[in-house]
Short mmCIF file of C-alpha atoms in Angstrom, two decimals:
data_model
loop_
_atom_site.label_atom_id
_atom_site.label_comp_id
_atom_site.label_asym_id
_atom_site.label_seq_id
_atom_site.Cartn_x
_atom_site.Cartn_y
_atom_site.Cartn_z
CA MET A 95 -0.15 -0.05 -0.23
CA ALA A 96 1.43 3.18 -1.22
CA GLY A 97 2.02 6.10 1.51
CA ALA A 98 0.92 10.05 1.64
CA GLY A 99 4.48 10.93 -0.90
CA ASP A 100 4.56 8.04 -3.13
CA ALA A 101 4.24 8.86 -6.91
CA VAL A 102 1.26 6.63 -8.32
CA GLU A 103 2.40 4.35 -11.25
CA ILE A 104 0.15 3.99 -14.34
CA LEU A 105 -0.33 0.85 -15.65
CA PRO A 106 0.59 0.25 -19.23
CA VAL A 107 -3.12 -1.00 -19.79
CA GLU A 108 -4.34 2.18 -18.08
CA GLU A 109 -2.43 4.20 -20.15
CA ASP A 110 -4.92 2.93 -23.62
CA VAL A 111 -7.42 3.27 -21.86
CA ALA A 112 -7.06 6.78 -20.89
CA LEU A 113 -5.69 7.18 -24.64
CA ASP A 114 -8.56 5.45 -26.44
CA TRP A 115 -10.88 7.16 -24.01
CA GLU A 116 -9.34 10.84 -24.78
CA THR A 117 -9.68 9.69 -28.43
CA GLU A 118 -13.15 8.23 -28.25
CA LEU A 119 -14.32 11.93 -26.81
CA GLU A 120 -12.32 13.53 -29.34
CA GLN A 121 -13.72 11.78 -32.35
CA GLY A 122 -17.41 12.39 -30.86
CA ASN A 123 -16.63 16.28 -30.62
CA ARG A 124 -15.87 15.77 -34.44
CA ASP A 125 -18.29 13.81 -35.23
CA SER A 126 -21.31 16.10 -33.57
CA ALA A 127 -19.27 18.94 -35.47
CA ASP A 128 -19.96 17.86 -38.45
CA GLU A 129 -23.43 17.04 -37.99
CA LEU A 130 -24.16 20.29 -36.46
CA ARG A 131 -22.59 21.70 -39.76
CA HIS A 132 -24.51 19.32 -41.62
CA TYR A 133 -28.06 20.65 -40.12
CA GLN A 134 -26.89 24.05 -40.19
CA SER A 135 -25.63 23.73 -43.93
CA SER A 136 -29.87 21.81 -44.15
CA ASP A 137 -31.61 24.47 -42.80
CA PHE A 138 -29.31 26.91 -44.59
CA ALA A 139 -30.41 25.21 -47.68
CA THR A 140 -33.88 25.22 -46.81
CA LEU A 141 -34.34 28.49 -45.65
CA GLN A 142 -32.32 30.11 -48.99
CA GLY A 143 -34.91 27.89 -50.62
CA GLU A 144 -37.77 29.72 -49.04
CA ILE A 145 -36.27 32.95 -49.48
CA ASN A 146 -35.65 32.56 -53.09
CA ALA A 147 -39.33 31.22 -53.40
CA LEU A 148 -40.43 34.56 -51.61
CA HIS A 149 -38.41 36.96 -53.51
CA ARG A 150 -40.03 35.38 -57.31
CA GLU A 151 -43.40 35.44 -55.67
CA ILE A 152 -42.84 39.26 -54.47
CA THR A 153 -40.97 39.94 -58.07
CA SER A 154 -44.51 38.17 -60.05
CA ARG A 155 -46.89 40.34 -57.78
CA ASP A 156 -44.79 42.88 -58.23
CA ILE A 157 -44.77 42.60 -61.73
CA LEU A 158 -48.44 42.37 -62.06
CA LEU A 159 -49.11 45.32 -59.43
CA ARG A 160 -47.27 47.16 -61.83
CA LYS A 161 -48.94 46.41 -65.20
CA LEU A 162 -52.12 47.21 -62.98
CA GLU A 163 -51.69 50.52 -62.11
CA GLU A 164 -50.36 50.95 -65.57
CA SER A 165 -53.41 50.04 -67.04
CA VAL A 166 -55.14 52.26 -64.30
CA THR A 167 -52.95 55.21 -65.24
CA ARG A 168 -54.09 54.26 -68.92
CA LEU A 169 -57.74 54.48 -67.77
CA SER A 170 -57.76 57.43 -66.03
CA GLU A 171 -55.85 59.34 -69.11
CA ASP A 172 -58.47 57.95 -70.85
CA ILE A 173 -61.50 60.06 -69.17
CA ALA A 174 -60.78 63.24 -70.83
CA PRO A 175 -61.09 61.88 -74.29
CA LEU A 176 -64.40 60.46 -72.55
CA LYS A 177 -65.63 63.52 -71.45
CA ASP A 178 -65.20 64.88 -75.06
CA TYR A 179 -66.99 61.96 -76.68
CA VAL A 180 -70.16 62.52 -74.00
CA THR A 181 -69.93 66.52 -75.00
CA ALA A 182 -69.92 65.67 -78.76
CA LYS A 183 -72.99 63.43 -78.14
CA MET A 184 -74.77 65.42 -75.82
CA GLN A 185 -74.16 68.37 -78.77
CA GLU A 186 -75.30 65.64 -81.74
CA GLU A 187 -78.70 65.39 -79.61
CA ALA A 188 -79.41 68.70 -79.19
CA HIS A 189 -78.58 69.59 -82.86
CA SER A 190 -81.20 66.31 -83.81
CA ALA A 191 -83.71 67.85 -81.39
CA ARG A 192 -83.51 71.20 -82.92
CA SER A 193 -83.90 69.70 -86.56
CA GLN A 194 -86.83 67.68 -85.43
CA SER A 195 -88.39 70.51 -83.71
CA SER A 196 -87.82 73.16 -86.73
CA GLY A 197 -89.34 70.13 -89.13
CA SER A 198 -92.46 69.83 -87.12
CA SER A 199 -93.58 73.90 -87.49
CA GLU A 200 -92.68 73.00 -91.23
CA GLY A 201 -95.66 70.42 -91.69
CA GLY A 202 -93.19 67.63 -90.43
CA ALA A 203 -91.24 68.18 -93.13
CA SER A 204 -87.57 67.54 -92.29
CA GLN A 205 -84.55 69.94 -94.33
CA ASP A 206 -81.98 67.35 -94.06
CA GLY A 207 -83.11 64.23 -96.18
CA ASP A 208 -79.75 62.34 -95.08
CA GLN A 209 -80.64 62.73 -91.10
CA GLY A 210 -84.40 62.23 -91.71
CA THR A 211 -83.29 58.86 -93.72
CA GLU A 212 -81.10 58.01 -90.88
CA GLU A 213 -83.42 59.11 -88.09
CA GLU A 214 -86.12 56.75 -90.14
CA GLU A 215 -83.30 53.69 -89.72
CA ASN A 216 -83.03 54.36 -86.05
CA ASN A 217 -86.58 54.16 -85.53
CA ARG A 218 -86.72 50.77 -87.29
CA ALA A 219 -83.97 49.62 -85.97
CA GLN A 220 -85.59 50.28 -82.13
CA ASN A 221 -89.13 48.70 -82.86
CA ARG A 222 -86.83 45.68 -84.16
CA CYS A 223 -85.11 45.09 -80.97
CA VAL A 224 -88.41 46.20 -78.62
CA ASP A 225 -90.22 43.29 -80.74
CA VAL A 226 -87.75 41.09 -80.22
CA MET A 227 -87.46 41.42 -76.74
CA MET A 228 -91.57 41.78 -76.39
CA SER A 229 -91.21 38.18 -78.05
CA LEU A 230 -88.90 36.92 -75.30
CA THR A 231 -90.76 38.58 -72.43
CA GLU A 232 -94.12 36.85 -70.27
CA ILE A 233 -96.25 39.51 -68.73
CA ARG A 234 -98.56 37.90 -65.90
CA GLU A 235 -101.68 38.09 -66.53
CA ASN A 236 -101.54 40.06 -69.57
CA ASN A 237 -103.55 42.82 -71.46
CA GLU A 238 -103.29 45.77 -73.64
CA GLU A 239 -102.42 48.48 -70.72
CA LYS A 240 -99.50 45.81 -69.62
CA THR A 241 -98.35 45.25 -72.94
CA GLN A 242 -97.86 48.94 -73.54
CA LYS A 243 -96.30 49.33 -70.24
CA VAL A 244 -93.67 46.79 -70.25
CA ARG A 245 -93.00 48.02 -74.04
CA GLY A 246 -92.23 51.60 -72.67
CA PHE A 247 -89.57 49.86 -70.73
CA TYR A 248 -87.66 48.52 -73.83
CA GLU A 249 -88.25 51.57 -75.48
CA LYS A 250 -86.79 53.85 -72.55
CA ILE A 251 -83.99 51.40 -72.02
CA TYR A 252 -82.87 51.50 -75.76
CA LYS A 253 -83.61 55.57 -75.96
CA ALA A 254 -81.43 56.04 -72.62
CA SER A 255 -78.03 55.59 -74.52
CA PRO A 256 -75.88 54.00 -77.23
CA PHE A 257 -74.80 51.57 -74.41
CA THR A 258 -78.45 50.35 -73.36
CA SER A 259 -79.33 50.38 -77.04
CA LEU A 260 -76.28 47.76 -77.28
CA MET A 261 -77.02 45.78 -74.84
CA LEU A 262 -80.64 45.23 -75.88
CA THR A 263 -79.56 44.93 -79.65
CA PHE A 264 -76.89 42.24 -78.01
CA LEU A 265 -80.15 40.81 -76.39
CA GLU A 266 -82.32 40.63 -79.66
CA ARG A 267 -79.28 38.84 -81.54
CA ASN A 268 -78.62 36.22 -79.17
CA ARG A 269 -82.34 35.74 -78.09
CA GLY A 270 -81.26 33.55 -75.18
CA VAL A 271 -82.94 35.48 -72.29
CA LYS A 272 -86.41 34.26 -70.97
CA VAL A 273 -88.03 37.90 -68.95
CA LEU A 274 -90.91 37.32 -66.79
CA ILE A 275 -92.59 40.41 -65.51
CA ASP A 276 -95.35 41.29 -62.88
CA CYS A 277 -96.57 44.38 -63.86
CA ASP A 278 -99.08 44.37 -60.33
CA SER A 279 -96.10 44.11 -58.01
CA SER A 280 -92.83 45.64 -56.76
CA ASN A 281 -91.50 42.82 -55.97
CA ILE A 282 -91.03 38.96 -57.75
CA SER A 283 -92.93 37.02 -55.18
CA ASN A 284 -95.91 35.86 -57.80
CA LEU A 285 -93.41 34.80 -60.42
CA VAL A 286 -91.06 33.10 -57.85
CA ARG A 287 -91.90 32.43 -54.24
CA ARG A 288 -87.75 31.20 -53.47
CA LEU A 289 -84.45 31.70 -54.50
CA VAL A 290 -80.94 31.77 -53.36
CA ASN A 291 -79.35 35.36 -53.74
CA LEU A 292 -75.91 36.06 -54.97
CA ASP A 293 -74.92 36.40 -51.57
CA GLY A 294 -75.62 32.38 -51.01
CA GLU A 295 -78.84 33.62 -48.94
CA LYS A 296 -82.28 31.77 -49.28
CA CYS A 297 -85.06 34.12 -49.73
CA ASP A 298 -88.26 35.16 -50.39
CA GLY A 299 -89.18 36.85 -53.65
CA THR A 300 -90.87 39.74 -51.57
CA ALA A 301 -87.21 40.92 -50.94
CA PHE A 302 -86.46 41.09 -54.73
CA HIS A 303 -87.88 44.13 -56.94
CA THR A 304 -85.60 42.40 -59.70
CA PHE A 305 -83.68 39.38 -59.79
CA THR A 306 -81.25 38.06 -63.14
CA ASP A 307 -81.16 33.73 -62.83
CA PHE A 308 -78.35 32.94 -64.47
CA PHE A 309 -78.71 28.99 -64.53
CA GLN A 310 -82.13 29.73 -65.96
CA CYS A 311 -81.52 32.31 -68.31
CA THR A 312 -84.12 33.93 -66.88
CA VAL A 313 -84.70 37.62 -65.59
CA TYR A 314 -87.82 38.28 -63.14
CA LEU A 315 -89.31 41.90 -62.05
CA GLY A 316 -91.95 43.42 -60.48
CA GLY A 317 -92.96 46.04 -63.08
CA LYS A 318 -94.59 48.35 -60.30
CA THR A 319 -92.70 51.48 -58.77
CA GLY A 320 -92.09 50.77 -55.60
CA GLN A 321 -89.93 51.95 -52.78
CA TYR A 322 -86.73 51.62 -51.28
CA GLU A 323 -85.44 52.45 -47.82
CA VAL A 324 -81.47 54.26 -47.66
CA TYR A 325 -79.53 56.12 -44.81
CA GLU A 326 -78.91 59.20 -45.80
CA ARG A 327 -77.70 62.41 -43.37
CA ASN A 328 -78.42 60.67 -40.46
CA GLN A 329 -81.95 59.16 -41.04
CA TYR A 330 -83.97 56.45 -43.14
CA VAL A 331 -85.22 58.31 -46.26
CA HIS A 332 -87.85 56.43 -48.88
CA LYS A 333 -87.15 56.60 -52.09
CA ASN A 334 -88.60 55.26 -55.46
CA CYS A 335 -87.50 52.00 -57.43
CA ASP A 336 -88.05 52.49 -61.15
CA PRO A 337 -88.81 49.07 -63.13
CA GLU A 338 -87.68 50.32 -66.31
CA VAL A 339 -83.94 51.45 -64.87
CA SER A 340 -83.93 48.19 -61.87
CA LEU A 341 -84.86 45.82 -65.47
CA ALA A 342 -81.46 47.06 -67.21
CA GLN A 343 -79.68 45.78 -64.40
CA SER A 344 -80.78 42.91 -65.02
CA LEU A 345 -80.36 42.22 -68.33
CA ALA A 346 -76.80 43.62 -68.04
CA GLN A 347 -76.07 40.81 -65.28
CA MET A 348 -77.02 38.67 -68.08
CA VAL A 349 -75.39 40.17 -70.77
CA MET A 350 -72.40 39.54 -69.00
CA TYR A 351 -73.13 35.95 -67.93
CA TYR A 352 -73.42 35.44 -71.82
CA ILE A 353 -70.29 36.92 -72.93
CA PHE A 354 -67.91 36.46 -70.05
CA LYS A 355 -69.04 32.92 -68.80
CA ASN A 356 -67.84 33.20 -65.63
CA ARG A 357 -71.19 33.89 -63.21
CA GLY A 358 -72.00 37.32 -64.43
CA CYS A 359 -68.71 38.68 -63.42
CA PRO A 360 -67.31 41.22 -66.20
CA TYR A 361 -64.04 39.28 -67.08
CA GLY A 362 -63.42 35.77 -68.06
CA CYS A 363 -62.71 32.94 -65.57
CA ASP A 364 -58.64 32.99 -66.70
CA ASP A 365 -58.36 36.51 -67.39
CA ALA A 366 -56.16 37.11 -64.42
CA MET A 367 -55.75 41.03 -65.81
CA TYR A 368 -58.83 41.79 -65.96
CA GLU A 369 -60.03 39.67 -62.99
CA LYS A 370 -56.99 41.78 -61.14
CA LEU A 371 -57.98 45.26 -62.51
CA TYR A 372 -61.65 45.19 -61.61
CA GLU A 373 -61.19 44.07 -57.66
CA LYS A 374 -59.09 47.01 -57.69
CA ILE A 375 -61.68 49.14 -59.07
CA LEU A 376 -63.95 47.50 -56.85
CA LEU A 377 -61.47 48.48 -53.75
CA GLU A 378 -60.82 52.07 -54.80
CA THR A 379 -64.96 52.72 -54.65
CA SER A 380 -65.08 50.85 -52.04
CA GLN A 381 -62.78 53.04 -50.28
CA LYS A 382 -63.83 56.38 -51.69
CA LYS A 383 -67.87 55.09 -49.99
CA THR A 384 -66.02 54.69 -46.57
CA SER A 385 -64.53 57.86 -46.77
CA GLY A 386 -67.34 59.78 -46.91
CA ALA A 387 -67.53 60.37 -50.68
CA CYS A 388 -70.77 61.22 -52.06
CA VAL A 389 -71.99 57.90 -54.62
CA ASP A 390 -75.51 56.58 -55.85
CA ASP A 391 -77.92 54.57 -54.22
CA LEU A 392 -77.48 52.13 -57.22
CA ILE A 393 -73.70 52.39 -56.06
CA ASN A 394 -74.04 51.71 -52.63
CA TYR A 395 -76.87 49.15 -53.08
CA ALA A 396 -73.78 47.38 -55.08
CA LEU A 397 -71.49 47.66 -52.29
CA ASN A 398 -73.89 46.75 -49.63
CA MET A 399 -73.93 43.16 -50.72
CA LYS A 400 -72.20 40.57 -48.53
CA SER A 401 -69.98 38.38 -51.17
CA SER A 402 -67.73 39.63 -53.39
CA LEU A 403 -69.07 38.36 -56.05
CA ALA A 404 -72.74 39.67 -55.53
CA ARG A 405 -70.97 43.16 -55.35
CA GLU A 406 -68.85 42.08 -58.76
CA VAL A 407 -71.42 41.04 -60.34
CA THR A 408 -74.21 43.84 -58.73
CA LEU A 409 -71.61 47.30 -59.32
CA ILE A 410 -70.44 46.48 -62.90
CA SER A 411 -74.79 46.53 -63.50
CA VAL A 412 -74.88 50.36 -61.96
CA ILE A 413 -73.34 51.60 -65.43
CA PRO A 414 -76.76 51.32 -67.55
CA GLY A 415 -78.75 52.08 -64.14
CA MET A 416 -77.83 55.13 -64.42
CA LEU A 417 -77.67 56.02 -67.78
CA VAL A 418 -81.14 54.45 -67.80
CA LYS A 419 -82.16 56.61 -64.33
CA TYR A 420 -80.66 59.84 -65.49
CA GLY A 421 -80.72 59.46 -69.12
CA SER A 422 -77.31 59.67 -71.39
CA LYS A 423 -76.13 62.91 -70.04
CA GLY A 424 -77.23 63.10 -66.63
CA GLY A 425 -75.91 59.53 -66.39
CA MET A 426 -72.89 59.58 -67.70
CA SER A 427 -72.00 62.95 -65.61
CA ARG A 428 -72.47 60.96 -62.53
CA LEU A 429 -70.65 58.11 -63.64
CA LEU A 430 -67.45 60.15 -65.27
CA ASP A 431 -67.99 62.24 -61.69
CA GLN A 432 -68.37 59.30 -58.65
CA LYS A 433 -66.90 56.05 -61.23
CA PRO A 434 -64.88 57.22 -63.75
CA LEU A 435 -61.92 54.01 -63.66
CA LEU A 436 -65.72 52.12 -63.39
CA THR A 437 -66.62 53.68 -65.99
CA LEU A 438 -63.50 53.10 -68.27
CA PHE A 439 -63.39 49.57 -67.80
CA PHE A 440 -66.72 49.34 -69.05
CA MET A 441 -66.48 51.02 -72.17
CA GLN A 442 -63.16 49.93 -72.86
CA HIS A 443 -63.19 46.54 -72.28
CA VAL A 444 -67.43 45.25 -71.76
CA ILE A 445 -67.97 47.07 -74.81
CA PRO A 446 -65.83 46.21 -77.60
CA LYS A 447 -66.99 42.24 -76.29
CA MET A 448 -70.32 42.95 -76.57
CA THR A 449 -69.98 44.86 -80.29
CA ASN A 450 -68.34 41.36 -81.49
#
């Protein structure tokens, strides 16, 4: 047994064990370091991939947004020529009215034979179009008075604006729509009991002045002037609902359905550019309303729809609705003032499709 000051002798076997343990420890440390570097490298590669993917997504989004901004800018720049067009159209109509008045004072003879011929051709085109629309229309408990009333609806829509007459002409040529009208009621409850609206809600017919059933290609209309309630200046106000305005909007929605085949939206299912542009216009419209800017009741109604689909389908139909409600001059003036981009979208995207 060794004493207190004796040196401890390390046997060769013990020395070998100690060296092996140190070697294993160093190797384990190296393995751990290598494994850590591997994980770090793997995590970095994954992170780098995610960053690259995000960068590509942001870049694509920036490109799309830049294109959208350019489209909106181009639309904004086109407002001035549109106003010039409206002014020229109003002057043309005023000149036509003066010529008709002058001709009447001289026994109805027209001072301009060519103008008289053009006017006669326009009247024939209008009568032909209205006749076709009447043939596509079924009036509940019909009589001569109701027939003339409904015919007046179509005549007013046709005369309201070149855009609304084009809309009826499109329907005249396609002849796929069916219109059901109840002249004795301001709602459609006698025509259809229950339906599912664009918000996906099951509703009773009493809730609608008009309704567009895309799947049945049918428009329902309460042909009697009714009232609706709106909140203005901290109070509820009752306003009239004109059947011809409601009819114009529903027919416009059906035209959108025929042209774009996309649930009544004013763009094709695979047309991402115009879809994003229209969404941007809708957002701009909603923000303008939120800011307290004055907008028409028809616009308010469209924006108050619950679902995005309902808002998109209803908003585009505001344009023919306002043209019929206020006339060509008054309607276009309000549209250019309140919704210029929407108006340009309608003119540059929808009208060419309707024409073709």
